[in-house]
mmCIF file of C-alpha atoms in Angstrom:
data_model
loop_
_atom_site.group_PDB
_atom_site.id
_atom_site.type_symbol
_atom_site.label_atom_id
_atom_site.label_comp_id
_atom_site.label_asym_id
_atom_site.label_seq_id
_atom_site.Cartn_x
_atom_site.Cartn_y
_atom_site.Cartn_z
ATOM 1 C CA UNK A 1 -39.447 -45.010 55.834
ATOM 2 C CA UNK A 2 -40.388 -43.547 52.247
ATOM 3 C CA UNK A 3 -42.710 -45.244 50.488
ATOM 4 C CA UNK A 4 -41.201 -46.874 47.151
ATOM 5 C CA UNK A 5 -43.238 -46.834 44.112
ATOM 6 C CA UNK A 6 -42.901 -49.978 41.773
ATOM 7 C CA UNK A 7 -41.522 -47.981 39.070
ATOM 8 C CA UNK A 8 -38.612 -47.308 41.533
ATOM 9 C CA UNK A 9 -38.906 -50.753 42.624
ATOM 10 C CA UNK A 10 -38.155 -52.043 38.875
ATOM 11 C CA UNK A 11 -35.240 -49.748 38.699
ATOM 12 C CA UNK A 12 -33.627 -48.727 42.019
ATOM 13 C CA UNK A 13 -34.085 -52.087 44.006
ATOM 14 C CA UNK A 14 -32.013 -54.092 41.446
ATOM 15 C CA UNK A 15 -29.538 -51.478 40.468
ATOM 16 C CA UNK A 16 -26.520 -52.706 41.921
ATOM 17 C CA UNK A 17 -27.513 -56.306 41.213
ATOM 18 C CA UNK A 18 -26.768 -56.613 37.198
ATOM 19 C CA UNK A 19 -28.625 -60.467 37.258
ATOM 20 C CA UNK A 20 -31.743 -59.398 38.895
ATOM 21 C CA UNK A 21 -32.085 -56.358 37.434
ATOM 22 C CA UNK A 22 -31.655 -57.962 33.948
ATOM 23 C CA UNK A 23 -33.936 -60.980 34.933
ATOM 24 C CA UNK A 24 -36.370 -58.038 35.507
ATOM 25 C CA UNK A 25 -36.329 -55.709 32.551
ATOM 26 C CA UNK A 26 -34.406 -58.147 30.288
ATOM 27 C CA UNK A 27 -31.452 -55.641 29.787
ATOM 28 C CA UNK A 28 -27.954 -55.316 31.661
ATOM 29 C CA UNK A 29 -28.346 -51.866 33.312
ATOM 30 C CA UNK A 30 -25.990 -49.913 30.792
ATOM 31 C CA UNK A 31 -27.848 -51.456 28.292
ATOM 32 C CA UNK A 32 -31.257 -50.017 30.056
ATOM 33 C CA UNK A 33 -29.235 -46.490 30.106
ATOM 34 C CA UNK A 34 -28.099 -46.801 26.643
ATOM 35 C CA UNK A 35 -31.469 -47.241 25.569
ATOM 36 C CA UNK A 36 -32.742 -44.465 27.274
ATOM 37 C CA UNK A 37 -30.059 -41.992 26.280
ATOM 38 C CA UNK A 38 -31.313 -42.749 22.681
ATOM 39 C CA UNK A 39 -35.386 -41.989 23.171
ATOM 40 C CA UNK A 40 -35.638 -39.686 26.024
ATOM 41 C CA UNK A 41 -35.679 -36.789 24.292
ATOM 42 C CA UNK A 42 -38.481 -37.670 22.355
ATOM 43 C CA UNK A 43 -41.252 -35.686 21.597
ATOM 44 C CA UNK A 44 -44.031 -38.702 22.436
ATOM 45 C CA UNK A 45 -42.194 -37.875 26.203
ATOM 46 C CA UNK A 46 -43.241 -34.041 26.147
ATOM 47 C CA UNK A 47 -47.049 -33.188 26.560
ATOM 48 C CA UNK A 48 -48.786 -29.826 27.167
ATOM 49 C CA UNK A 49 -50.857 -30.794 29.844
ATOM 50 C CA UNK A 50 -51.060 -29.663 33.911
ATOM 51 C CA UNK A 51 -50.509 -33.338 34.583
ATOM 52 C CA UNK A 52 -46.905 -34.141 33.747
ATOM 53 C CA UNK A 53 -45.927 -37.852 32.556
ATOM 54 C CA UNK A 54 -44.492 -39.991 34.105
ATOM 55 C CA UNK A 55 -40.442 -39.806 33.845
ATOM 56 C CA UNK A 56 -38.608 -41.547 30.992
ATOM 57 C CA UNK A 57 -37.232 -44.188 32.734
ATOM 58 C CA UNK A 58 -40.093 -45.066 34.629
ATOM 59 C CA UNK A 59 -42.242 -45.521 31.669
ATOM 60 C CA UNK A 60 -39.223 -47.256 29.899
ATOM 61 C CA UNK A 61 -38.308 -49.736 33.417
ATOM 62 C CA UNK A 62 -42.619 -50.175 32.877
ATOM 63 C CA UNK A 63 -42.911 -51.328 29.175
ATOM 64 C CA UNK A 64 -39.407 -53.432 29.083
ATOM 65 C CA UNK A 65 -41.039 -55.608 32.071
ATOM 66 C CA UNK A 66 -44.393 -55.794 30.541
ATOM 67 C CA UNK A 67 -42.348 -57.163 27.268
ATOM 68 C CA UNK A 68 -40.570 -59.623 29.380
ATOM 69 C CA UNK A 69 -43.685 -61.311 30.512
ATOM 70 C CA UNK A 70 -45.616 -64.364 28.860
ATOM 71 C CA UNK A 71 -48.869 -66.136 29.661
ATOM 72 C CA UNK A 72 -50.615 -65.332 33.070
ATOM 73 C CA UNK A 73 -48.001 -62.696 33.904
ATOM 74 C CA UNK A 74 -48.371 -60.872 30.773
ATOM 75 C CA UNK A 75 -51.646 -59.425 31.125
ATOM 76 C CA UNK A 76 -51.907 -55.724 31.657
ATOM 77 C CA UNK A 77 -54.081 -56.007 34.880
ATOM 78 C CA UNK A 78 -50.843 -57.977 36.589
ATOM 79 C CA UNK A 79 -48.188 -55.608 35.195
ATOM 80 C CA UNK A 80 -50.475 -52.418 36.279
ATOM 81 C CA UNK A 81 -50.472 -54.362 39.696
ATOM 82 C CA UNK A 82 -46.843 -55.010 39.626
ATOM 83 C CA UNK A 83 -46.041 -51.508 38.737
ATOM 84 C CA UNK A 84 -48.071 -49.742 40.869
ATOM 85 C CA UNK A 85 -49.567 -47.929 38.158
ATOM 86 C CA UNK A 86 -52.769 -47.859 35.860
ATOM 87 C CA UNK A 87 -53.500 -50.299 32.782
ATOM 88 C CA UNK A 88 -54.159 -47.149 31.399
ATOM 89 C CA UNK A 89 -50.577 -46.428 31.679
ATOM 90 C CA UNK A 90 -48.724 -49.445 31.290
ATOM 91 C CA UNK A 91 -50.691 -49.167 27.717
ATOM 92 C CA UNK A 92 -49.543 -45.422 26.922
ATOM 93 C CA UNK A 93 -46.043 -46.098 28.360
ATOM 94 C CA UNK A 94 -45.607 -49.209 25.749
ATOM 95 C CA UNK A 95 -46.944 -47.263 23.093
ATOM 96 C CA UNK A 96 -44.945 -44.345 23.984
ATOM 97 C CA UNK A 97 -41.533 -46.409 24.462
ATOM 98 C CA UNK A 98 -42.273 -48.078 21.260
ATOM 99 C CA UNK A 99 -43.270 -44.950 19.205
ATOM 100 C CA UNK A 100 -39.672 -43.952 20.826
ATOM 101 C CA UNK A 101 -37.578 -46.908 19.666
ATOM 102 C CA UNK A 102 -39.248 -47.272 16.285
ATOM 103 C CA UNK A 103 -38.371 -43.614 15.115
ATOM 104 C CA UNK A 104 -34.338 -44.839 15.845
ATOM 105 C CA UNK A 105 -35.001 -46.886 12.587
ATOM 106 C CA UNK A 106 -34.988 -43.777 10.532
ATOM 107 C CA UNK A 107 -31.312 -42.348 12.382
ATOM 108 C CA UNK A 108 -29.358 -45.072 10.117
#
């Protein structure tokens, strides 16, 4: 048995289950693919480095479930811990997904 990484977790466990997943990331799943259609080819996505970023939807499934949160559950520490990652990253993945989404503004 392969071990699953919470990114995957937000994403693949839910996938064929529209409420969950939406209970988890607060968006239908087409909505989730919609969204990433529009910013994954953003530059903020592309670095020059040896150590590649995470993928698109990962940081995406990361920063929608750290925006669904409120009180306890909110802090970074619990949503690093829930998505298996750093705080360090759920920080640059929310900056990075909204960066993203805030340059669609200027496509109208």
């Amino acid at each position: 048995m392969t071990r699953q990484t919470a990114h995957e977790h937000l994403l693949r466990t839910y996938e064929n289950d529209q409420k969950r997943f939406q209970n988890m990331l607060r968006l239908t799943p087409y909505c989730f693919d919609v969204l990433l259609h529009l910013i994954q080819d953003h530059p903020i996505f592309s670095n020059n480095s040896n150590n590649a970023q995470a993928p698109v939807e990962q940081q995406l499934a990361v920063a929608l479930y750290r925006l669904g949160r409120y009180g306890n559950g909110a802090s970074v520490h619990d949503i690093a811990r829930i998505a298996g990652c750093s705080e360090g990253s759920v920080e640059n993945f929310t900056k990075r997904v909204f960066t993203a989404i805030a340059s669609l503004h200027d496509l109208s």
